[in-house]
XYZ file of C-alpha atoms in Angstrom:
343
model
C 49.598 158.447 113.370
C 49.625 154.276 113.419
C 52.599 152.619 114.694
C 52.801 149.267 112.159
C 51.879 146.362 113.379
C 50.896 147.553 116.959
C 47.004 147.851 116.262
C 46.575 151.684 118.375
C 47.145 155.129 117.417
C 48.556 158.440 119.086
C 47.548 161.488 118.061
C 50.125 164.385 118.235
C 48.823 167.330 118.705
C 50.796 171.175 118.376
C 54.461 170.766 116.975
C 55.473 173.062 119.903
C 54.605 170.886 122.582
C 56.167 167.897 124.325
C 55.436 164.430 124.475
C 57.683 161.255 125.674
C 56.726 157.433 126.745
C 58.266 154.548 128.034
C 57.975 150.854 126.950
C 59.250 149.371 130.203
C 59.542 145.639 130.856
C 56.755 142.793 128.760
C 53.690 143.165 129.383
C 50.764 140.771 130.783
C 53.417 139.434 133.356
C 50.795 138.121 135.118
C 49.661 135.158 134.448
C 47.102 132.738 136.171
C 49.568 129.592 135.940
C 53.208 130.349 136.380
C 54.093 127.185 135.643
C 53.009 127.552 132.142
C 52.254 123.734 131.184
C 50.335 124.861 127.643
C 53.015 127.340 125.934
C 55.533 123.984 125.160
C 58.268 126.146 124.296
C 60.493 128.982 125.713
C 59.776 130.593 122.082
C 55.782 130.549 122.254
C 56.248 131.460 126.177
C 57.805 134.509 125.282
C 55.311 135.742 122.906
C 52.197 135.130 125.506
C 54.604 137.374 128.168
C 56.280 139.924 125.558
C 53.960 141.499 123.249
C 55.048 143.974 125.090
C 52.524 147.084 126.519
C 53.762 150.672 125.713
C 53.882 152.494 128.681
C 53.176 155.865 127.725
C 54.195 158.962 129.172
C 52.538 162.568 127.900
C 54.079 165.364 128.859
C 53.841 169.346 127.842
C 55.824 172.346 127.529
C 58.751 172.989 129.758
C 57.584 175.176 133.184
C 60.366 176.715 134.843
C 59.116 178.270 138.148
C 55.214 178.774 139.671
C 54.044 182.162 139.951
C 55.500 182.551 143.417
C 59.225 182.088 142.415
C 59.114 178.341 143.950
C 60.303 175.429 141.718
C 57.633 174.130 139.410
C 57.883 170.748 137.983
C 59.874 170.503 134.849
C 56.687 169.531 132.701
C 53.399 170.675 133.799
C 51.936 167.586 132.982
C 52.456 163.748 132.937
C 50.032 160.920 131.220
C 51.189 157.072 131.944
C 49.999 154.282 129.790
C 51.169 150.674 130.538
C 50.358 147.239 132.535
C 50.832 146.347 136.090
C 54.617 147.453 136.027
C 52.918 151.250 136.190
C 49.053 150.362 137.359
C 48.348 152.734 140.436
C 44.837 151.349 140.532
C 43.016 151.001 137.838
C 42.531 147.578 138.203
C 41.047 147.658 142.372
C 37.268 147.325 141.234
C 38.103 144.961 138.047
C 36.723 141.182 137.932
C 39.949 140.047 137.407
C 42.947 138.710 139.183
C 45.682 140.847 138.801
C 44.784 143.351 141.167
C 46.457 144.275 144.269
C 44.623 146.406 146.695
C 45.223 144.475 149.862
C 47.923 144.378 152.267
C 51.314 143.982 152.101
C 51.306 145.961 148.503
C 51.868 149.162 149.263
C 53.754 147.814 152.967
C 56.182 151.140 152.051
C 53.379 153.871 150.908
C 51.916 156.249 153.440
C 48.735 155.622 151.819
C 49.394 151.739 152.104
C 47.807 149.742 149.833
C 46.939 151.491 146.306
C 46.624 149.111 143.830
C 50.453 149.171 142.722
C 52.244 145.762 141.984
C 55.164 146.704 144.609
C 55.917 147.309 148.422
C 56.040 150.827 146.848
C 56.527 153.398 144.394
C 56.540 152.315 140.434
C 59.272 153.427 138.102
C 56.505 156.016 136.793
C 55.888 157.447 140.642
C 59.998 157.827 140.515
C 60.262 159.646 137.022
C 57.643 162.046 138.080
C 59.485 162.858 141.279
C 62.154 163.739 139.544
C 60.459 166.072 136.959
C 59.141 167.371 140.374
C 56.040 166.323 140.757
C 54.861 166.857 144.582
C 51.755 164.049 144.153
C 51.300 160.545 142.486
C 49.486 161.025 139.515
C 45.782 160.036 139.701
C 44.712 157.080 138.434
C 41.960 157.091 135.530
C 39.307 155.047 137.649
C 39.750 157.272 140.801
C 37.389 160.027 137.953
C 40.061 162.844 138.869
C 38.939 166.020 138.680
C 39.406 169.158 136.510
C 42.669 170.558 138.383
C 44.095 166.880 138.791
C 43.926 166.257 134.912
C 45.456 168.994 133.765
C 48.500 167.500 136.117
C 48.031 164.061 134.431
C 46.331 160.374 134.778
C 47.820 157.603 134.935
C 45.664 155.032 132.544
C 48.230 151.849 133.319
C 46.233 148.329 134.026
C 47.652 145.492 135.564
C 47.643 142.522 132.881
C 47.302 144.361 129.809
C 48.805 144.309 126.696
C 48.775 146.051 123.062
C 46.509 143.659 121.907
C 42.911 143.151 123.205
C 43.012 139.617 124.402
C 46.553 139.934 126.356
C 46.315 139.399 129.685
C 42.842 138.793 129.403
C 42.902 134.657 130.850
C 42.806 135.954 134.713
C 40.129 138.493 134.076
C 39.275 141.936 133.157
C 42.211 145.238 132.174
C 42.053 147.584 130.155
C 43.761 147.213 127.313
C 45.983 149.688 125.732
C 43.487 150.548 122.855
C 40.679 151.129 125.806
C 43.520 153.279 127.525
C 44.015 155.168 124.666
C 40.096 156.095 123.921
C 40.200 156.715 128.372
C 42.977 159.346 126.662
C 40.637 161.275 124.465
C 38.048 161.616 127.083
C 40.525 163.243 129.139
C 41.545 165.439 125.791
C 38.039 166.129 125.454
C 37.435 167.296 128.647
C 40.933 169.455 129.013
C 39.754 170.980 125.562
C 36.722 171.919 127.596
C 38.444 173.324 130.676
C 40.831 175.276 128.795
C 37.913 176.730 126.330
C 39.398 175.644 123.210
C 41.093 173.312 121.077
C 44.180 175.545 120.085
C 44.723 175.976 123.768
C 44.181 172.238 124.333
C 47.012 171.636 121.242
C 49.313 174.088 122.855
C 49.151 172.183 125.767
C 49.493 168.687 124.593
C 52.628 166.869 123.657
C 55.336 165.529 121.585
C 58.272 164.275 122.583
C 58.480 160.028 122.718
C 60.863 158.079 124.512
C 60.595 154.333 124.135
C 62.278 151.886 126.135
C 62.742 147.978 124.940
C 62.160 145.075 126.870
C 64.367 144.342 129.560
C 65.765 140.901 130.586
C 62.797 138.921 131.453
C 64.618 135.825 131.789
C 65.596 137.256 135.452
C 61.768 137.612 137.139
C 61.736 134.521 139.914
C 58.889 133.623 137.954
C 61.129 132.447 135.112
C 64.013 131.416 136.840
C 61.293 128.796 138.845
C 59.802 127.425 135.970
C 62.102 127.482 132.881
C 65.677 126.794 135.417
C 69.243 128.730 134.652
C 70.858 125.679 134.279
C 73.429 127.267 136.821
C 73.180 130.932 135.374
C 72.181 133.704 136.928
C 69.076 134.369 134.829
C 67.163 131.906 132.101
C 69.525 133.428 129.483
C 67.521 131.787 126.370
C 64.578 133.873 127.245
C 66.612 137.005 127.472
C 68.251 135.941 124.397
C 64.765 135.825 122.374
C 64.143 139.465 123.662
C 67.151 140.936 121.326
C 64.707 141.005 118.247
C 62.117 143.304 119.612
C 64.627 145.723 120.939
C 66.703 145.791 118.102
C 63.178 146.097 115.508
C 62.047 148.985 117.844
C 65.349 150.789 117.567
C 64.832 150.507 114.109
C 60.814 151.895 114.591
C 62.206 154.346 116.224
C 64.720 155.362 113.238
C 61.636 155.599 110.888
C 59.321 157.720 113.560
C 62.195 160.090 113.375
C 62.052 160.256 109.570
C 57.854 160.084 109.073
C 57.825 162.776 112.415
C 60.523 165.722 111.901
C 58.603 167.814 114.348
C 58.773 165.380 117.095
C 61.682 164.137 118.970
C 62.083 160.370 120.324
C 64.480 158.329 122.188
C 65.392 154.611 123.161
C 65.499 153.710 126.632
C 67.638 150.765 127.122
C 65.685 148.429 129.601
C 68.391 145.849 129.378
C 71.446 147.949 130.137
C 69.136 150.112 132.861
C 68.379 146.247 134.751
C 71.888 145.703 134.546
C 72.866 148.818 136.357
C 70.493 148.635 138.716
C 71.783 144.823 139.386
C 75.604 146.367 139.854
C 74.331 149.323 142.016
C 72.797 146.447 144.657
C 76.046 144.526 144.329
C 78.307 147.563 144.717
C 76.123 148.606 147.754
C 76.885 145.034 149.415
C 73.667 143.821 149.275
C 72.577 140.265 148.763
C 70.583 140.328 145.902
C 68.055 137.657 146.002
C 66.546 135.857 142.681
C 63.458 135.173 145.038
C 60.801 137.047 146.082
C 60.399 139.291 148.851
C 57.007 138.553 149.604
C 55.316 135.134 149.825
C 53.641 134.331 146.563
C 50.646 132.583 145.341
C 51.461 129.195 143.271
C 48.760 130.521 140.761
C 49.270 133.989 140.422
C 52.759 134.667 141.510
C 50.993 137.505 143.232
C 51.846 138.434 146.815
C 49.027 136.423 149.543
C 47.113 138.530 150.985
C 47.993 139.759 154.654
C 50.760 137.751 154.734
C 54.082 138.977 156.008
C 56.546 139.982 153.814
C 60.504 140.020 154.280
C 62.374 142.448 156.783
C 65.199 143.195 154.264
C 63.360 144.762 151.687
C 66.351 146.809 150.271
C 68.165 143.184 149.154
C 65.553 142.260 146.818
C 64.986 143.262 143.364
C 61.506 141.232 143.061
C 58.416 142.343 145.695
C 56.312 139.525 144.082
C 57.134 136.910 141.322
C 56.948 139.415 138.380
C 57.476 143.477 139.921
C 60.602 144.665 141.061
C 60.502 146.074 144.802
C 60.513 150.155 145.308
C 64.171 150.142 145.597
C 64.639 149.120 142.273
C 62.453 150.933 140.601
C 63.453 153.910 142.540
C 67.079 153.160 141.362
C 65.790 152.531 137.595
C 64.107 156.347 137.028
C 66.955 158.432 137.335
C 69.135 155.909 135.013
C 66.097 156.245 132.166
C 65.787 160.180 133.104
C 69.764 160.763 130.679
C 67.904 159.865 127.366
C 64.668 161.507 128.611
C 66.011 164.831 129.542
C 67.890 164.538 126.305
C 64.336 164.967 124.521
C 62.733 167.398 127.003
């Protein structure tokens, strides 16, 4: 199938199997000049941050316990497509900019630094601990091997967007079309570890969850450059993000009637940031609009070995652009409702 308009394809494969994904926040939020001198209007800055990447999540059918009696995850497996909201290091050996495999990314990770845009775990890395995943999900550079793909890969590149050229001004990502055609490889190759395509089918997915943008106009990136005018949050930028969400929910409306078979939800990004928001407030926290780490004036990335703040639970923003592992640890189980709905 096509989605209009989007320029990539998914292929669903057996009706009997399960399949969800997640459009999280915009995509190519990095950018090699925050202060954004060319765009010349909050309109035209929008589109350059929003075409938003689909972050996709595969999953299969339903496993209830492992063959000792022990809990299984809830799917047996879990494929990620998005930008640098989800990237768990597919972007450490690109020529590019947006790549984060140095110290203090990753500050809150056993493993340290990973190539994740936080001091932590992604939204993604939270979902699958819920479903029950024990490990991260390999990224598609790290060439995982036979038993790891049949888990899942996670094909999410900082910087990219659904079209080609997104992203593309501070260097090389892999697109979402690329990460879709890294996809088949990996279909190709479970097709060939499971000895057939039937077997492949019945273990592929079909179940979609898609969540809109959220509210953009709160990222310390924007608040710095465009102002609030005394608001919390540049609320004409969030404003301008109402048109996608309410055009996908209406996507989503015809998916349902072009896909009986398949079953898809709307994840509310803008009510999910909101919660999140009230959850740090309710806790007492000081939530700050500024970043926890210190931040480069091009990239809005963190410097490298620099030190970043003590009081990592009162920040929503690690860098300039990606929320800390707090909040995205807070964010999974408010999406997980409309996903579990679908599962």
């Amino acid at each position: 199938m096509r989605y209009i308009n989007h320029r990539y394809f998914i292929h669903f494969c057996h009706p009997t199997s399960t399949f969800f994904s997640i459009i999280p926040f915009p995509s190519s939020t990095h950018n090699s000049n925050p202060n954004f001198p060319e765009m010349g209007s909050r309109r035209s800055f929008l589109r350059s941050w929003s075409s938003p990447l689909f972050l996709f999540v595969v999953v299969v059918a339903l496993a209830a316990s492992s063959a000792d009696g022990s809990r299984a995850p809830r799917v047996p497996c879990y494929f990620i497509f998005g930008d640098s909201l989800y990237d768990s290091g597919n972007n450490n050996n690109l020529n590019t900019s947006a790549k984060v495999n140095y110290s203090p990314y990753g500050i809150d990770l056993p493993a340290g630094p990973t190539g994740r845009f936080s001091n932590g775990q992604t939204t993604a890395d939270a979902i699958g601990e819920i479903l029950g995943f024990k490990d991260f999900i390999p990224p598609f550079a790290s060439n995982p091997d036979d038993r790891q793909i049949l888990v899942g890969v996670n094909y999410a590149s900082g910087s990219a967007g659904i079209l080609v050229e997104s992203g593309k001004q501070g260097g090389d990502n892999v697109d979402l079309s690329q990460q879709l055609r890294n996809h088949e490889l990996t279909v190709s190759r479970i097709v060939e570890i499971l000895g057939s395509k039937v077997a492949a089918f019945e273990y592929l997915a079909r179940k979609v969850a898609l969540a809109g943008i959220s509210n953009i106009g709160c990222t310390p990136s924007l608040i710095a450059t465009l102002g609030t005018n005394g608001a919390p949050c540049v609320n004409s930028v969030n404003q301008l993000v109402v048109p996608f969400n309410t055009r996908l929910k209406s996507l989503i409306s015809q998916l349902k009637l072009s896909y009986p078979d398949a079953k898809f939800a709307y994840l509310d990004s803008v009510r999910v940031g909101t919660l999140v928001g009230a959850v740090f407030r309710f806790a007492a926290f000081r939530i700050r609009a500024t970043s926890c780490c210190q931040v480069s004036t091009v990239t809005g990335l963190c410097l490298p070995n620099t030190v970043p703040c003590s009081q990592r639970p009162s920040y929503l923003f690690w860098d300039a652009f990606h929320p800390t592992e707090l909040a995205n640890q807070l964010a999974a189980p408010l999406f997980f409702p409309a996903i579990q709905r679908i599962l």
